[in-house]
PDB file of C-alpha atoms and ligand atoms in Angstrom:
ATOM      1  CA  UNK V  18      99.291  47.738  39.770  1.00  0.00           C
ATOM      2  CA  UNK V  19     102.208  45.845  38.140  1.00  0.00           C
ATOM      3  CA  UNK V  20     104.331  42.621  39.302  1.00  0.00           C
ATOM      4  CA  UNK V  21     108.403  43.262  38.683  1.00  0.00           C
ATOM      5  CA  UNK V  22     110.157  39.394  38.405  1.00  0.00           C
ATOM      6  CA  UNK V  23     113.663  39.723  39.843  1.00  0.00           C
ATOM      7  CA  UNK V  24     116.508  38.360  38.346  1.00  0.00           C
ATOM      8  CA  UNK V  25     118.503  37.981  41.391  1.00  0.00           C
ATOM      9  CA  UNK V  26     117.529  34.962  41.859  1.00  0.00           C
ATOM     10  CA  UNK V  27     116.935  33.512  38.288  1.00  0.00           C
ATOM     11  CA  UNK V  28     119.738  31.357  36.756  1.00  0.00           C
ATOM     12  CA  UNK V  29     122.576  33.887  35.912  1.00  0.00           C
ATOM     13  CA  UNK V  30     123.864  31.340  33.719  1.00  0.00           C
ATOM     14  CA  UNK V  31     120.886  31.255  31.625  1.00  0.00           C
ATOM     15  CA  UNK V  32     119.159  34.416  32.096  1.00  0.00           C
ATOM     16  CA  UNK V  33     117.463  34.749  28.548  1.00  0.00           C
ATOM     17  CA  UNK V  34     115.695  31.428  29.448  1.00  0.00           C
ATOM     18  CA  UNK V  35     114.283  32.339  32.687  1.00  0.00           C
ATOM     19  CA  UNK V  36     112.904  35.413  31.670  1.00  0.00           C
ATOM     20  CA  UNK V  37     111.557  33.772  28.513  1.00  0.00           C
ATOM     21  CA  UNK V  38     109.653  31.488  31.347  1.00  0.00           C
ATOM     22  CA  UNK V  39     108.003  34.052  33.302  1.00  0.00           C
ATOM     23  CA  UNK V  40     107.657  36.987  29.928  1.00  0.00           C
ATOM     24  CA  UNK V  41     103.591  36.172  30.196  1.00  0.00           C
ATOM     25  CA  UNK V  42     102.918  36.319  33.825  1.00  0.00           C
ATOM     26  CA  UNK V  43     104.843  39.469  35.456  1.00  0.00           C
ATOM     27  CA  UNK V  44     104.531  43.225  33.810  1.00  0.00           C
ATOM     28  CA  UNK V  45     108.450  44.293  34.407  1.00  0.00           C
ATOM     29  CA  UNK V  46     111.887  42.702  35.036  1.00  0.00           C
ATOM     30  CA  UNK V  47     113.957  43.734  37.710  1.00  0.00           C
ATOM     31  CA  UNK V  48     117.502  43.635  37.539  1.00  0.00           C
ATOM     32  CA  UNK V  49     120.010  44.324  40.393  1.00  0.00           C
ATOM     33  CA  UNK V  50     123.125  46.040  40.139  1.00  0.00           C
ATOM     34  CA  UNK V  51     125.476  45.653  43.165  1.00  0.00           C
ATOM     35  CA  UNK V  52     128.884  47.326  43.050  1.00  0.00           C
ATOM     36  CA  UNK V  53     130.680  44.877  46.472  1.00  0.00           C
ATOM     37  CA  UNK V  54     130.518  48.650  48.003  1.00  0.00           C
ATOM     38  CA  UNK V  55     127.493  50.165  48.620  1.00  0.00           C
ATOM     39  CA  UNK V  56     126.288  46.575  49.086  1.00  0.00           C
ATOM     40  CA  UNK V  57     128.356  43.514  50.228  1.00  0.00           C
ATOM     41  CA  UNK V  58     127.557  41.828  47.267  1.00  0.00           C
ATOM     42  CA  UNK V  59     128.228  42.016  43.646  1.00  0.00           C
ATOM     43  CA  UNK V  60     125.716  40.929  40.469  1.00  0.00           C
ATOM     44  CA  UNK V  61     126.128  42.542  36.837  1.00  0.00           C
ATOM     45  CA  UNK V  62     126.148  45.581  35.137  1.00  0.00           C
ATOM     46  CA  UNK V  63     125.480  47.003  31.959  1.00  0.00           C
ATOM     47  CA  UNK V  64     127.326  44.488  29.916  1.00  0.00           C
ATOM     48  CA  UNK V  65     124.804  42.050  30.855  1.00  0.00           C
ATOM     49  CA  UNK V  66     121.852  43.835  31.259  1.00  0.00           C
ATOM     50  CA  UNK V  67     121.967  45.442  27.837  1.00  0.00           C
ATOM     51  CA  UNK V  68     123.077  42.017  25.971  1.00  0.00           C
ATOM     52  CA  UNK V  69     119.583  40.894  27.869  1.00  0.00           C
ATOM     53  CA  UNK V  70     117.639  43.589  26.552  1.00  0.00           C
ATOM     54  CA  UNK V  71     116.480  42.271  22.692  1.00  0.00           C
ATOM     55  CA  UNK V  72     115.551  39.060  24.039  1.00  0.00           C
ATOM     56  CA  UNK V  73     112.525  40.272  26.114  1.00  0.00           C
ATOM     57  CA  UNK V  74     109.412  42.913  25.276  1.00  0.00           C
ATOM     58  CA  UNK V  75     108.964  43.266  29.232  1.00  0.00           C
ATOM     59  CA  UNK V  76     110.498  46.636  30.481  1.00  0.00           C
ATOM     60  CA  UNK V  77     113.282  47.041  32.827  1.00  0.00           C
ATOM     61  CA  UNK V  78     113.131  48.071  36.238  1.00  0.00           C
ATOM     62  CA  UNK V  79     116.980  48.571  36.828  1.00  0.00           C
ATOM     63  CA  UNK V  80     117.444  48.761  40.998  1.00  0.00           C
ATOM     64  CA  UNK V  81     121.296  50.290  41.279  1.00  0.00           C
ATOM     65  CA  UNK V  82     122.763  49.487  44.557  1.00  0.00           C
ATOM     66  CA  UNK V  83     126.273  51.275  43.699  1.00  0.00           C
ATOM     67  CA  UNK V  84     128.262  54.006  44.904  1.00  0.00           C
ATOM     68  CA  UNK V  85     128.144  55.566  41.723  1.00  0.00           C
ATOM     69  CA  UNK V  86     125.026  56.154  40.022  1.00  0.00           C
ATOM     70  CA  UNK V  87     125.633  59.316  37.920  1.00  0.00           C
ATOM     71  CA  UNK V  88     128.776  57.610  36.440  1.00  0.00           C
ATOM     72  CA  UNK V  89     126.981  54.256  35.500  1.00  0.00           C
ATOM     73  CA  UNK V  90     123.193  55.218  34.421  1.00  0.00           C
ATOM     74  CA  UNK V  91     124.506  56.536  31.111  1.00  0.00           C
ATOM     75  CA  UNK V  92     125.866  53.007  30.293  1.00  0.00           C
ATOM     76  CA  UNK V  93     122.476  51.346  29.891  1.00  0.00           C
ATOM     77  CA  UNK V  94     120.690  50.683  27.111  1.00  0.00           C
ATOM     78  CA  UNK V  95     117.041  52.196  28.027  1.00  0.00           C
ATOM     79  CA  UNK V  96     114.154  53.402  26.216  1.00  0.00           C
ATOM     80  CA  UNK V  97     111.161  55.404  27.853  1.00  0.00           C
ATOM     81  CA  UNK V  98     109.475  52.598  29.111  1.00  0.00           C
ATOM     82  CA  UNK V  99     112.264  51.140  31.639  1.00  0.00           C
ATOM     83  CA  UNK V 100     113.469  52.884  34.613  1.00  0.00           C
ATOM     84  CA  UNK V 101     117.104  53.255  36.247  1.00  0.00           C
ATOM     85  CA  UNK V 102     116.329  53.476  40.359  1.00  0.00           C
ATOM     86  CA  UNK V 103     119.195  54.781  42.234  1.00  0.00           C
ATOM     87  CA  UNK V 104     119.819  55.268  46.608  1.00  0.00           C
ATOM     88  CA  UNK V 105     120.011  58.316  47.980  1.00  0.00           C
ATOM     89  CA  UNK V 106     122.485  57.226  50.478  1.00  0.00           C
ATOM     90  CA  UNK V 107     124.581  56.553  47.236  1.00  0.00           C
ATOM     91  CA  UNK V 108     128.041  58.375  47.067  1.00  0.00           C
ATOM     92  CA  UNK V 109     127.077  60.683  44.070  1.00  0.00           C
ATOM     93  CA  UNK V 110     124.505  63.544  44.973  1.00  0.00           C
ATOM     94  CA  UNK V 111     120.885  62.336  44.428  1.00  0.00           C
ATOM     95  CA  UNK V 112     121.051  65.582  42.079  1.00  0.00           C
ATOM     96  CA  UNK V 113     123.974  64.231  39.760  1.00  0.00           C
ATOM     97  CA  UNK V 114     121.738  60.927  39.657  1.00  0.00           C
ATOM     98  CA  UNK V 115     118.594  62.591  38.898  1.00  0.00           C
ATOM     99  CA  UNK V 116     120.406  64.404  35.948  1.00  0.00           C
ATOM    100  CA  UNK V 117     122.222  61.771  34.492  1.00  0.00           C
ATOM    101  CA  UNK V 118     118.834  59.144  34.453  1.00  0.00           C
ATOM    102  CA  UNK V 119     116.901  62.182  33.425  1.00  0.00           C
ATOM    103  CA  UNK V 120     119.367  62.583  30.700  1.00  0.00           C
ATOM    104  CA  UNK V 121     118.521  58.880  29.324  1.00  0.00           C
ATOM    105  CA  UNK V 122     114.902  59.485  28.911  1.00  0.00           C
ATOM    106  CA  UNK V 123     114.172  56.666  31.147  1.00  0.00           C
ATOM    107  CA  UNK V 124     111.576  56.724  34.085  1.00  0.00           C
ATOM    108  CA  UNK V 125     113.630  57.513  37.510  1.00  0.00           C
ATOM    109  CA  UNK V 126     113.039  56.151  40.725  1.00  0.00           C
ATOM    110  CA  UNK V 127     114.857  56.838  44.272  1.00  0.00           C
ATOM    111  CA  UNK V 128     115.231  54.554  46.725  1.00  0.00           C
ATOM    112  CA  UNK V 129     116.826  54.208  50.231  1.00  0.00           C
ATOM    113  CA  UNK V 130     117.598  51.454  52.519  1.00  0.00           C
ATOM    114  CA  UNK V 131     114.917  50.608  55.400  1.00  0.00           C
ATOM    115  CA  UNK V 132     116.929  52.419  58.194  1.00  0.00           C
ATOM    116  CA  UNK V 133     116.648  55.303  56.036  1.00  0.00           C
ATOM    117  CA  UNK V 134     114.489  58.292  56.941  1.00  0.00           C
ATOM    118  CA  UNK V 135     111.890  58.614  54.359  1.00  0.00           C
ATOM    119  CA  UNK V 136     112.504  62.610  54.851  1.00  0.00           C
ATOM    120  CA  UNK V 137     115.597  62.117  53.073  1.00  0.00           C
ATOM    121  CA  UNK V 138     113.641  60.961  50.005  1.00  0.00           C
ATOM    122  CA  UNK V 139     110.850  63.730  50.405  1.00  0.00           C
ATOM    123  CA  UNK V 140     112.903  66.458  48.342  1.00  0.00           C
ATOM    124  CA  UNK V 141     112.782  64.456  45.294  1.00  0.00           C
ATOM    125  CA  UNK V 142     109.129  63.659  45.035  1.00  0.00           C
ATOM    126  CA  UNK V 143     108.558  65.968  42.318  1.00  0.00           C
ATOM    127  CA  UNK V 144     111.264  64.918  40.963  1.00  0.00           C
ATOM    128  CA  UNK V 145     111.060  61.074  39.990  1.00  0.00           C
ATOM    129  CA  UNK V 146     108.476  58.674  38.858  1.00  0.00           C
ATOM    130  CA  UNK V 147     108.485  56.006  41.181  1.00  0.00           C
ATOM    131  CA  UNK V 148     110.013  55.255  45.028  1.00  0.00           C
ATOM    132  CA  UNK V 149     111.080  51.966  45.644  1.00  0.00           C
ATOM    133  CA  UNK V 150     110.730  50.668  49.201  1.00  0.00           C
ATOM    134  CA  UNK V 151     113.380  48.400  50.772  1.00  0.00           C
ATOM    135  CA  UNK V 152     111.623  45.821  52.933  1.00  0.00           C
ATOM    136  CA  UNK V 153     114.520  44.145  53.325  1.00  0.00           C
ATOM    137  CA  UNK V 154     118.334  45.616  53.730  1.00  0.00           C
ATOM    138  CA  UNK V 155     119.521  46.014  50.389  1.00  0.00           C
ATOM    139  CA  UNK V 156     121.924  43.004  48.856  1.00  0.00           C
ATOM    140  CA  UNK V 157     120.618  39.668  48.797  1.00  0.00           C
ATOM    141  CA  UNK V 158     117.570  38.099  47.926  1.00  0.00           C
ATOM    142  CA  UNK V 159     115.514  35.530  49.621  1.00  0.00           C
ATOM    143  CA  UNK V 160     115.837  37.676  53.413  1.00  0.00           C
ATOM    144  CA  UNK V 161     112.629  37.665  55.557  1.00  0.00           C
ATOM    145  CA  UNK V 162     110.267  40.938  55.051  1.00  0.00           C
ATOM    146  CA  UNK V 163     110.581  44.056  57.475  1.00  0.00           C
ATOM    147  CA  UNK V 164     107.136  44.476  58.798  1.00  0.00           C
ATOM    148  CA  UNK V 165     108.047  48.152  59.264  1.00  0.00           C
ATOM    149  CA  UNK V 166     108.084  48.403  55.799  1.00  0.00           C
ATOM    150  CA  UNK V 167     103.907  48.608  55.898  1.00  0.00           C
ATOM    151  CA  UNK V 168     103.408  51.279  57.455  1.00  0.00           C
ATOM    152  CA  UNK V 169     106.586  53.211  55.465  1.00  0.00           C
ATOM    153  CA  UNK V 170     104.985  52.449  52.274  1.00  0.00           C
ATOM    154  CA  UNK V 171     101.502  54.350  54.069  1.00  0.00           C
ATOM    155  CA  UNK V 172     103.436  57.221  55.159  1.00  0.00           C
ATOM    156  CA  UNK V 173     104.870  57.569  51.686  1.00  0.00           C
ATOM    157  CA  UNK V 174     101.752  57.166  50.008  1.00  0.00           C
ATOM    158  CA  UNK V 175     100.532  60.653  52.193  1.00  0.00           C
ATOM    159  CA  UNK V 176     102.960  62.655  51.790  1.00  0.00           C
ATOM    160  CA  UNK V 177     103.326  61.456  48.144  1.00  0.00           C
ATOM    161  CA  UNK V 178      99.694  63.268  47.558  1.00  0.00           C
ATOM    162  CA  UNK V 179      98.634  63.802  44.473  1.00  0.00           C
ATOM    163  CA  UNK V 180     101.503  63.438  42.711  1.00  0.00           C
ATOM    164  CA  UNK V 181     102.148  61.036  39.694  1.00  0.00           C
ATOM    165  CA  UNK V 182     104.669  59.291  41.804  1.00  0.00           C
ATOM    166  CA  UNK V 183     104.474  54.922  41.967  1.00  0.00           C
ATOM    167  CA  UNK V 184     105.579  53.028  44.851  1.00  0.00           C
ATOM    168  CA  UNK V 185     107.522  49.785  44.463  1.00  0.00           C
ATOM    169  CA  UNK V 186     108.200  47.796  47.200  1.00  0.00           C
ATOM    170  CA  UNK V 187     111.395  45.063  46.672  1.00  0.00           C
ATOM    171  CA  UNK V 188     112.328  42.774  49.478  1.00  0.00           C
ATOM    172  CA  UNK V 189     110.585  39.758  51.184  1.00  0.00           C
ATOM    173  CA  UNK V 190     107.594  39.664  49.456  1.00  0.00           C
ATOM    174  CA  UNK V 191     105.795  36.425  48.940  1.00  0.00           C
ATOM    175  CA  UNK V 192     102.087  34.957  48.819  1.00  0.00           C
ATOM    176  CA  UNK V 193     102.077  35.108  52.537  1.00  0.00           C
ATOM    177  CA  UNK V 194     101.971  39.107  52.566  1.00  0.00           C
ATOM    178  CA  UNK V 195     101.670  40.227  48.835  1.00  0.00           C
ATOM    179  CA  UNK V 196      98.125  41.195  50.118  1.00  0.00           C
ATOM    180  CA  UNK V 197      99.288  43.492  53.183  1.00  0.00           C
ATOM    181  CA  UNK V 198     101.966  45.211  50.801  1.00  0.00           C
ATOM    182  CA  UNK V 199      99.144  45.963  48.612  1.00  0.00           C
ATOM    183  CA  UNK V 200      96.692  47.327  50.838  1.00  0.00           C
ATOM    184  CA  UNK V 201      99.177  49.606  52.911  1.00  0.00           C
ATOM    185  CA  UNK V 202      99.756  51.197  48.886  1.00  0.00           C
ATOM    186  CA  UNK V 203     102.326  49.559  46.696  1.00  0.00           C
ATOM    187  CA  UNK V 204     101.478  49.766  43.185  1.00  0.00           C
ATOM    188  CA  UNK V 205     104.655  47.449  41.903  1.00  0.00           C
ATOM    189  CA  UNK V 206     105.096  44.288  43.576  1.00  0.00           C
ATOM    190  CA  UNK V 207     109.141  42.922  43.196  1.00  0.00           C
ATOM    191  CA  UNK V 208     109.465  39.843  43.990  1.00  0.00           C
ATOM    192  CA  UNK V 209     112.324  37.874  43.198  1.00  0.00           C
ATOM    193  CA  UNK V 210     112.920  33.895  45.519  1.00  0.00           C
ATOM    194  CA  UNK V 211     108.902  33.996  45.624  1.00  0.00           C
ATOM    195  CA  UNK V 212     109.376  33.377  41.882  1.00  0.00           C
ATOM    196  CA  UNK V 213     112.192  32.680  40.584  1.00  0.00           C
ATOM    197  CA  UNK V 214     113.118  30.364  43.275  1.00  0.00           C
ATOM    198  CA  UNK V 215     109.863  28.332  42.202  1.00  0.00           C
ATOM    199  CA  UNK V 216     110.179  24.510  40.103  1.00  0.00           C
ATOM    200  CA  UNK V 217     107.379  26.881  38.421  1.00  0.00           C
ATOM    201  CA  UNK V 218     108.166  30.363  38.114  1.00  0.00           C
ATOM    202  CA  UNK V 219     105.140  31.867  35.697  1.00  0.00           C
ATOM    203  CA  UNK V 220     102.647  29.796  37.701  1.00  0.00           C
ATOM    204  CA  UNK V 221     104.353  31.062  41.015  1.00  0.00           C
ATOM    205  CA  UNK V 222     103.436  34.419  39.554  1.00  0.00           C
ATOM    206  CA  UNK V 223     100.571  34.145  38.716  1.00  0.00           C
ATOM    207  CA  UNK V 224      99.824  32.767  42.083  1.00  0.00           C
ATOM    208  CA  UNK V 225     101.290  35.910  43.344  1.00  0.00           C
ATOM    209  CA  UNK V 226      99.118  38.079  41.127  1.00  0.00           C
ATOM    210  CA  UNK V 227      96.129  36.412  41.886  1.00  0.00           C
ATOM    211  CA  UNK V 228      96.810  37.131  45.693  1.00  0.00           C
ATOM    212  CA  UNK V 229      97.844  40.842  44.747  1.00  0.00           C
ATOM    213  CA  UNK V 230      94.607  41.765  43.252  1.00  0.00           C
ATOM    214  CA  UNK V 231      92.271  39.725  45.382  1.00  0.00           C
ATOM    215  CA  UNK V 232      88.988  41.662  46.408  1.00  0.00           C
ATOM    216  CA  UNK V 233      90.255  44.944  44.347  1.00  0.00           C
TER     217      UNK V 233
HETATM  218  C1  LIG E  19     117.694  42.932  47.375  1.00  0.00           C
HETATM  219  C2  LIG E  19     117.141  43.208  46.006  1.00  0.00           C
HETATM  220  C3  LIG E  19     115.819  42.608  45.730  1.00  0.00           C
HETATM  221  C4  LIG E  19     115.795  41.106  45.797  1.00  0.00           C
HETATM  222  C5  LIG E  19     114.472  40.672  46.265  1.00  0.00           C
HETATM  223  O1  LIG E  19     118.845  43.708  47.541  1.00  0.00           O
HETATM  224  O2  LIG E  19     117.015  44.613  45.812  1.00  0.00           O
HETATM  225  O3  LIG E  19     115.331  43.040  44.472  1.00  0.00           O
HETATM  226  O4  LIG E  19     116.004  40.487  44.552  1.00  0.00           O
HETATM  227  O5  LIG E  19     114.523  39.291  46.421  1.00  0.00           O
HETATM  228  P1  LIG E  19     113.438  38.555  47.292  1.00  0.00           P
HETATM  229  O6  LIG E  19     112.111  38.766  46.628  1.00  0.00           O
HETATM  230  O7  LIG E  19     113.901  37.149  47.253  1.00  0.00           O
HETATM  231  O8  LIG E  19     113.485  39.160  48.663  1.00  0.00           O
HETATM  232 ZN1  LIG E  20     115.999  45.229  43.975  1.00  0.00          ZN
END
């Protein structure tokens, strides 16, 4: 199991800093990437995630919430270990996204908002490496978690199977119910206000860890 810090709610003004502050306690970074169109919000986009990149070992977990994922993956700086996670609701064809990540030699992950059949995702299981879970609606951080995101993370995990496939799980997620995400199947925790929105954001994570992995 891994813990994913997102930046969303770190200090965009000093992002090398806060990630500096939490580079011990969480396994990934997750960044955000909102276009204003696919979301109703807007955040960064390559420019700033790739200027990030030397300062930090931790991989990134890049969450594109854009129109146009085909035409931006290629513009980020990735090695094998990071990912690029596109929607499938997205305006490009999942296939044109799938090619152009696949293309990078980055992990890929799919993703789709939580009113979202998860038979829309299904196709593309053999496809990617990892399915991120909205428990919230895509676009801001610090919303309450969708408690019908439990039992869509255990329906994923079935029909998943076998496969070599990780679920992430991004939205709401706190010490409260780190535990229940966990247990219903996630195997990479995001958590961004439950951190970053901490006077103590390593020692929030850790907190958060702690919680995860309780009893397992
Ligand atoms: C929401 C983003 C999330 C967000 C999570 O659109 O995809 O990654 O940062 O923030 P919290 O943990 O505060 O819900
Ligand atoms: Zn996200």
């Amino acid at each position: 199991m891994k813990l994913a810090a997102s930046l969303l709610s770190a200090d965009f003004a000093h992002l090398a800093r806060d990630v500096a502050r939490v580079e011990g306690a969480v396994h990934l970074l997750h960044l955000d990437v909102m276009d204003g169109h696919f979301v109703p919000n807007l955040t960064f986009g390559p420019p700033v995630a790739n200027s990030l990149r030397p300062h930090t070992r931790l991989p990134f977990a890049i969450h594109l919430m854009i129109e146009r994922p085909a035409q931006y993956a290629p513009r980020f700086a990735v090695g094998p270990e990071d990912s690029i996670t596109f929607h499938v609701e997205a305006a490009d064809p999942p296939e044109e996204a799938l090619g152009a990540v696949r293309a990078l030699g980055c992990r890929i992950g799919i993703s789709a908002r939580p009113g979202t059949p998860l038979e829309r995702l299904l196709p593309y299981l053999d496809a990617v490496d990892l399915v991120l879970v909205m428990s919230v609606e895509p676009g801001f951080g610090g919303q309450a978690f969708l408690p019908e995101a439990l039992e869509r993370i255990r329906a994923l995990r079935r029909a998943i199977g076998r496969r070599p496939v990780e679920i992430a799980v991004d939205g709401g997620i706190g010490p409260e119910n780190v535990r229940a995400v966990v247990e219903a199947g996630a195997d990479v925790i995001v958590a961004g206000s439950a951190i970053f929105g901490k006077p103590d954001p390593a020692a929030a994570a850790r907190d958060l860890w702690a919680r995860a992995t309780k009893g397992s």
